[in-house]
PDB file of C-alpha atoms and ligand atoms in Angstrom:
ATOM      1  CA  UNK A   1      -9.153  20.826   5.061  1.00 97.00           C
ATOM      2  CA  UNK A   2     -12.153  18.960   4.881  1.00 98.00           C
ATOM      3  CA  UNK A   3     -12.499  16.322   1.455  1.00 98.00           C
ATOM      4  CA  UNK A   4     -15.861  14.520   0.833  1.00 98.00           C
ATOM      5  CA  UNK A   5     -15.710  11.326  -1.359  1.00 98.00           C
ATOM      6  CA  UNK A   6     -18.866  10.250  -3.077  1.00 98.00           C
ATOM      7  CA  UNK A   7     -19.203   6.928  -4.670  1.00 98.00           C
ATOM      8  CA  UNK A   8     -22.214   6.233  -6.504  1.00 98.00           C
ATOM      9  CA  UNK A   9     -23.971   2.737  -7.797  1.00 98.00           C
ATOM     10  CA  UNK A  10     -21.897  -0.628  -8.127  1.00 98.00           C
ATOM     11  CA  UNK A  11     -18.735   0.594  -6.470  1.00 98.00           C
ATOM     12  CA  UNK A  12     -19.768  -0.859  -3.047  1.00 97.00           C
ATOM     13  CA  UNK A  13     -18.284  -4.054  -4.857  1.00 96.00           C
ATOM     14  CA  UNK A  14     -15.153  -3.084  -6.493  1.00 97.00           C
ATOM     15  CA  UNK A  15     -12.678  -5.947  -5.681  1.00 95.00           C
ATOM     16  CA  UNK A  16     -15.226  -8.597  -6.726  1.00 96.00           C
ATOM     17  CA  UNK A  17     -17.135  -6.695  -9.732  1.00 96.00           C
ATOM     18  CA  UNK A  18     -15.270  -6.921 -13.000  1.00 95.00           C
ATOM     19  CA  UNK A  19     -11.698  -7.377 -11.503  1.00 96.00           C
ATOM     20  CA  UNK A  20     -10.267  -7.424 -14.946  1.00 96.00           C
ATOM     21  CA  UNK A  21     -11.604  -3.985 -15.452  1.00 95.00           C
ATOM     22  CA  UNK A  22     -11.653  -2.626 -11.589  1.00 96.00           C
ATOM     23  CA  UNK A  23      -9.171  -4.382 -10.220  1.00 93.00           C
ATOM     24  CA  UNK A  24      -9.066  -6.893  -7.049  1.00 95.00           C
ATOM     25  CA  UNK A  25      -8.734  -4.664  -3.940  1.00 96.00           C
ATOM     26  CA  UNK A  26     -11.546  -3.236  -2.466  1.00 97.00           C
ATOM     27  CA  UNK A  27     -12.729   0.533  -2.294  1.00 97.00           C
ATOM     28  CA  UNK A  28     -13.624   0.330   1.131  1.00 96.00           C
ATOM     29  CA  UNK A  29     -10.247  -1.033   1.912  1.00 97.00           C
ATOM     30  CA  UNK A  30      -8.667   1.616  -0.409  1.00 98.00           C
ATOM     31  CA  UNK A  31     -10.149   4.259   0.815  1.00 98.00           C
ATOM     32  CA  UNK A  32      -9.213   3.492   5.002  1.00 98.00           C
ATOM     33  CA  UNK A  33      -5.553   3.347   3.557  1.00 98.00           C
ATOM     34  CA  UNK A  34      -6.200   6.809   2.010  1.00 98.00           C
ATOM     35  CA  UNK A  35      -7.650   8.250   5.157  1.00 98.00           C
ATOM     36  CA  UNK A  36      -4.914   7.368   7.196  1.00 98.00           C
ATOM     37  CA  UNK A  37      -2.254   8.489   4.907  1.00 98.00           C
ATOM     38  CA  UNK A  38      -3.575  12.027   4.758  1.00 98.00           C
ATOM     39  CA  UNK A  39      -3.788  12.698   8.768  1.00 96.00           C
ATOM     40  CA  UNK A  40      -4.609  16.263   8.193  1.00 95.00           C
ATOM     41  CA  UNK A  41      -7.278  16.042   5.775  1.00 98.00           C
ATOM     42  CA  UNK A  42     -11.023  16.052   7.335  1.00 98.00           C
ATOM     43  CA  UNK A  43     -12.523  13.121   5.111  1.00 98.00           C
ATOM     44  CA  UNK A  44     -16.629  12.361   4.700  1.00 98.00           C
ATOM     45  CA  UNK A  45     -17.013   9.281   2.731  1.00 98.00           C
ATOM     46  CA  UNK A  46     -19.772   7.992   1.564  1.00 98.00           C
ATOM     47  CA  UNK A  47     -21.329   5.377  -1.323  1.00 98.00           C
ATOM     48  CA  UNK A  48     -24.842   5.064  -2.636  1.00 98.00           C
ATOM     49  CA  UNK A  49     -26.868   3.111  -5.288  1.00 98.00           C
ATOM     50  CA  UNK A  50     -29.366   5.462  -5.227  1.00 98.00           C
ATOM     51  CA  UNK A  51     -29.602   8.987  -7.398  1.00 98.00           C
ATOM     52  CA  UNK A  52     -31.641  10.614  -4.928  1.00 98.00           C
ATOM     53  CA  UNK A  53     -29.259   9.848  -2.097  1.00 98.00           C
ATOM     54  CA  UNK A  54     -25.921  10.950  -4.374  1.00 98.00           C
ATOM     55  CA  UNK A  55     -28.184  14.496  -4.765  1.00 98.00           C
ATOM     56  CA  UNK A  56     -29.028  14.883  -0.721  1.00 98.00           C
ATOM     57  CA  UNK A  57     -24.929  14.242  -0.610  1.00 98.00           C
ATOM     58  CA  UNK A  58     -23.477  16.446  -2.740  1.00 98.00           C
ATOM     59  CA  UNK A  59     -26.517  19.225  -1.150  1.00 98.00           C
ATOM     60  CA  UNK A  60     -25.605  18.191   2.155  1.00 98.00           C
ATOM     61  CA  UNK A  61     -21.428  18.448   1.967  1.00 98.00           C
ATOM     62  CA  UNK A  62     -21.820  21.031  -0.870  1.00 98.00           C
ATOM     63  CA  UNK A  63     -21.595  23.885   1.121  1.00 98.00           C
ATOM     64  CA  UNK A  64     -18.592  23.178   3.221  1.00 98.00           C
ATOM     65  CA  UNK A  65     -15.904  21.218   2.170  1.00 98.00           C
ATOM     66  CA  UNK A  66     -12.693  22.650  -0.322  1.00 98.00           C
ATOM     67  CA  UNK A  67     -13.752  19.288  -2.457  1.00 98.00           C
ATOM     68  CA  UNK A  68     -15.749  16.772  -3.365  1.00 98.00           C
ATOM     69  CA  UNK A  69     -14.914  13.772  -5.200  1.00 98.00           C
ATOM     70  CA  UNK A  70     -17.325  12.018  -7.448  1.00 98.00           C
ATOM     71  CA  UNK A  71     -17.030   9.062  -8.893  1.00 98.00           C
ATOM     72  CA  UNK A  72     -21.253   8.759  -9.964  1.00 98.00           C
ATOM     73  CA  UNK A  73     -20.799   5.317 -11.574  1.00 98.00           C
ATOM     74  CA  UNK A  74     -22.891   4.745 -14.227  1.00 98.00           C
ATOM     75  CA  UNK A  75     -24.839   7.987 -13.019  1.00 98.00           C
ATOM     76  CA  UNK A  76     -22.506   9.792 -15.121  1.00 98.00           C
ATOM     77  CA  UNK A  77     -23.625   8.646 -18.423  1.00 98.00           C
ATOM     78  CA  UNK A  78     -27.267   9.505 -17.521  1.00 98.00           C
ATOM     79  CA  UNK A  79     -27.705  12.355 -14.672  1.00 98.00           C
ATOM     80  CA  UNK A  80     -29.030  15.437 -15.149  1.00 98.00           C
ATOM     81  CA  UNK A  81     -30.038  15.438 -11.693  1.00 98.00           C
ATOM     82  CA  UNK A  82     -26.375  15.105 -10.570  1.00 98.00           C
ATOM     83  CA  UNK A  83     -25.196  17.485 -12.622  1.00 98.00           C
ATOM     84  CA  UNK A  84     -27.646  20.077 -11.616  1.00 98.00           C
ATOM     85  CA  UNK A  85     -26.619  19.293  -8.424  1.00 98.00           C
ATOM     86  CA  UNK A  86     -23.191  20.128  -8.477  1.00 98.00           C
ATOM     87  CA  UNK A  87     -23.930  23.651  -9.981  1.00 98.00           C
ATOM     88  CA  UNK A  88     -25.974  24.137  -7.097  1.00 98.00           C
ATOM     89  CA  UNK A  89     -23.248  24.284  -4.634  1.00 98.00           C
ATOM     90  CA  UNK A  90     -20.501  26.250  -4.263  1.00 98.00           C
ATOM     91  CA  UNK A  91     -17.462  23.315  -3.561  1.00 98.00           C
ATOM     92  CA  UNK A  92     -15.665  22.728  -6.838  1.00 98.00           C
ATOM     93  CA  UNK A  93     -15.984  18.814  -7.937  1.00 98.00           C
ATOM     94  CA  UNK A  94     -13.466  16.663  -9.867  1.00 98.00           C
ATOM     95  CA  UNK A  95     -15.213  13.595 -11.530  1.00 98.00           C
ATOM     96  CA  UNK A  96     -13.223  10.258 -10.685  1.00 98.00           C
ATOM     97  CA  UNK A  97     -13.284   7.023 -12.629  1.00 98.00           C
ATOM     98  CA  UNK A  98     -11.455   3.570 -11.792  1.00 98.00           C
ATOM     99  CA  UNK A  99     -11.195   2.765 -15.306  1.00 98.00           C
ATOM    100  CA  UNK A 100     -10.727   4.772 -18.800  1.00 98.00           C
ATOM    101  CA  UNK A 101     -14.198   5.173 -19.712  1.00 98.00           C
ATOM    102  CA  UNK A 102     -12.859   7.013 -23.106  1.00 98.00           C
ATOM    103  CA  UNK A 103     -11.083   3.113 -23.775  1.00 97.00           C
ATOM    104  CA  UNK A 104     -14.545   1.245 -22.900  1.00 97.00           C
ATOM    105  CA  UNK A 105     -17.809   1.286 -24.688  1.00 97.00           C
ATOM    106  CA  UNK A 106     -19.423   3.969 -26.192  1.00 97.00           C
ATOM    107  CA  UNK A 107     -22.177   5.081 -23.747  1.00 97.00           C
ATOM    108  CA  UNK A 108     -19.239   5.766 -21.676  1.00 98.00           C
ATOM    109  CA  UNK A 109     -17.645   8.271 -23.577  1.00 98.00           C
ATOM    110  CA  UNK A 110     -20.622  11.055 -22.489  1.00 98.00           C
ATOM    111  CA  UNK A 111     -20.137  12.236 -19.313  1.00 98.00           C
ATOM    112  CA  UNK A 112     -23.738  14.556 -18.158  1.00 98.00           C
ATOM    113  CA  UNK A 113     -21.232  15.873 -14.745  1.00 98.00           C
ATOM    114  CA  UNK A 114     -17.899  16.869 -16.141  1.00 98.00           C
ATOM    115  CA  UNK A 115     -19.102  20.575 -17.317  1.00 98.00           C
ATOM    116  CA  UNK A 116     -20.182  21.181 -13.745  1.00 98.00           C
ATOM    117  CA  UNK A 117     -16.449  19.833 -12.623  1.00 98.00           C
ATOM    118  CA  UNK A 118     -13.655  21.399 -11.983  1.00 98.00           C
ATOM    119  CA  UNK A 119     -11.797  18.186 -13.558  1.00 98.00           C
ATOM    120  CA  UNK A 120     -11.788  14.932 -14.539  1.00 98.00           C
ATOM    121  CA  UNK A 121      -9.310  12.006 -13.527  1.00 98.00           C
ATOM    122  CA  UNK A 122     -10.022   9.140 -15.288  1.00 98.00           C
ATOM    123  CA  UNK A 123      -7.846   5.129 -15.916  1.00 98.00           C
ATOM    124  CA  UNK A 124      -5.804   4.938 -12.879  1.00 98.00           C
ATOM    125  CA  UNK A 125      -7.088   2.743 -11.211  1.00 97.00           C
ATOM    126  CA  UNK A 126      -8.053   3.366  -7.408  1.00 98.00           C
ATOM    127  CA  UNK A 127      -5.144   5.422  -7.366  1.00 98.00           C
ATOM    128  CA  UNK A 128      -7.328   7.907  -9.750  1.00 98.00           C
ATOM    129  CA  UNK A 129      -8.857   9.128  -5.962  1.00 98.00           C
ATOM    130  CA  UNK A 130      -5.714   9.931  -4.706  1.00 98.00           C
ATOM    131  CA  UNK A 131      -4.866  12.172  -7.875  1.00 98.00           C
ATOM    132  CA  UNK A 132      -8.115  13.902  -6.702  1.00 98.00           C
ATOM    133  CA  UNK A 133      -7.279  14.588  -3.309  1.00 98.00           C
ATOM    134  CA  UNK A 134      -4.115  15.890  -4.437  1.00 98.00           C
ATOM    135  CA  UNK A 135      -5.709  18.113  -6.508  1.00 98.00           C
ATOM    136  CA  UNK A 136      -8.172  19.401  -4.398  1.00 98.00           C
ATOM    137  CA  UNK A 137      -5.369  20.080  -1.461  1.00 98.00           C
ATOM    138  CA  UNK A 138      -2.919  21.809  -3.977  1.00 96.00           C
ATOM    139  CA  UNK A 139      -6.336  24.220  -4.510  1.00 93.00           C
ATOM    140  CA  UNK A 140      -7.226  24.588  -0.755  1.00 92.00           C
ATOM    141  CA  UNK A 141      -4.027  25.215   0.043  1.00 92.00           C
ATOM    142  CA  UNK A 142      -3.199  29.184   0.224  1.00 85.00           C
TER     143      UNK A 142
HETATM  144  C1  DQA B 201     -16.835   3.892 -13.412  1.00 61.19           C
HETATM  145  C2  DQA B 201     -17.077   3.896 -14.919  1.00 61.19           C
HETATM  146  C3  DQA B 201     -18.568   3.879 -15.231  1.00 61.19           C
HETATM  147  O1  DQA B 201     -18.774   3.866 -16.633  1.00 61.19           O
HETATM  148  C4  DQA B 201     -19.212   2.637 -14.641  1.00 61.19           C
HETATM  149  O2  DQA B 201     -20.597   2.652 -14.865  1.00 61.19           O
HETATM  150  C5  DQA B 201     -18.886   2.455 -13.205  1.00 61.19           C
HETATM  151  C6  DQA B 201     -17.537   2.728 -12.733  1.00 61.19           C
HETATM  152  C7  DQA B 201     -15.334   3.820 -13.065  1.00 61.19           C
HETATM  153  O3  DQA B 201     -14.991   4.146 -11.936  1.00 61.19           O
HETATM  154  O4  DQA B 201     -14.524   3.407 -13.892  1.00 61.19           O
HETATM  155  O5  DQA B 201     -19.724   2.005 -12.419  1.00 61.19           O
HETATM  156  O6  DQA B 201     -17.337   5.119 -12.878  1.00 61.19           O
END
């Protein structure tokens, strides 16, 4: 089972951006723990700030693994480019948020990636990955 986690702008400093809204622990720090508590799940990880690089990801991992989880930041709200992206592969996405973006500001309510996902998990917290992997394992598994 192989599970690639893609993090896009600004998330490289959740547990010291907007604690109130993202809370205080790291994602780096969240995501070792979630590693090692799924042993038998193959995980590539991997944050960018950049819109190019999320594309070259999701091309890259696209291909192979049963999932890929996507939280594209504030990429959401704007990409086409992502989008098109993940209806150019053939691994099935689910679209992650830390927060509800349907509670928060407008802008936020118009997500440009969720039609190309499978799903979207949303307002849990860090613990809104986890859902994800779930999800993706209960659908890899035969
Ligand atoms: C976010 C929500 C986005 O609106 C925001 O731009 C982020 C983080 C979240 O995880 O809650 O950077 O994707």
């Amino acid at each position: 089972m192989k599970i690639a986690i893609i993090n896009g702008p600004n998330l490289n400093l959740v547990g010291v951006r907007e604690p109130e809204v993202y809370g205080g622990q790291s994602l780096d720090a969240y995501l070792q723990e979630l590693v090692k508590a799924y042993g038998n799940v193959e995980f590539e990880l991997l944050q960018s700030n950049h819109e190019g690089e999320l594309v070259d990801a999701i091309q890259r991992v696209g291909f192979s693994v049963d999932g890929i989880v996507l939280n594209a930041g504030a990429y959401t709200h704007t990409s086409v480019a992502l989008a098109d992206a993940l209806r150019s592969v053939t691994s099935p996405a689910i679209e992650v948020h830390i927060s509800n973006v349907h509670a928060r500001e407008e802008f936020r309510h118009r997500s440009f990636i969720a039609a190309a996902c499978r799903g979207v998990i949303a307002g849990f917290g860090l613990d809104s990955y986890r859902l994800a992997v779930e999800a993706i394992i209960k659908w890899a598994t035969p």
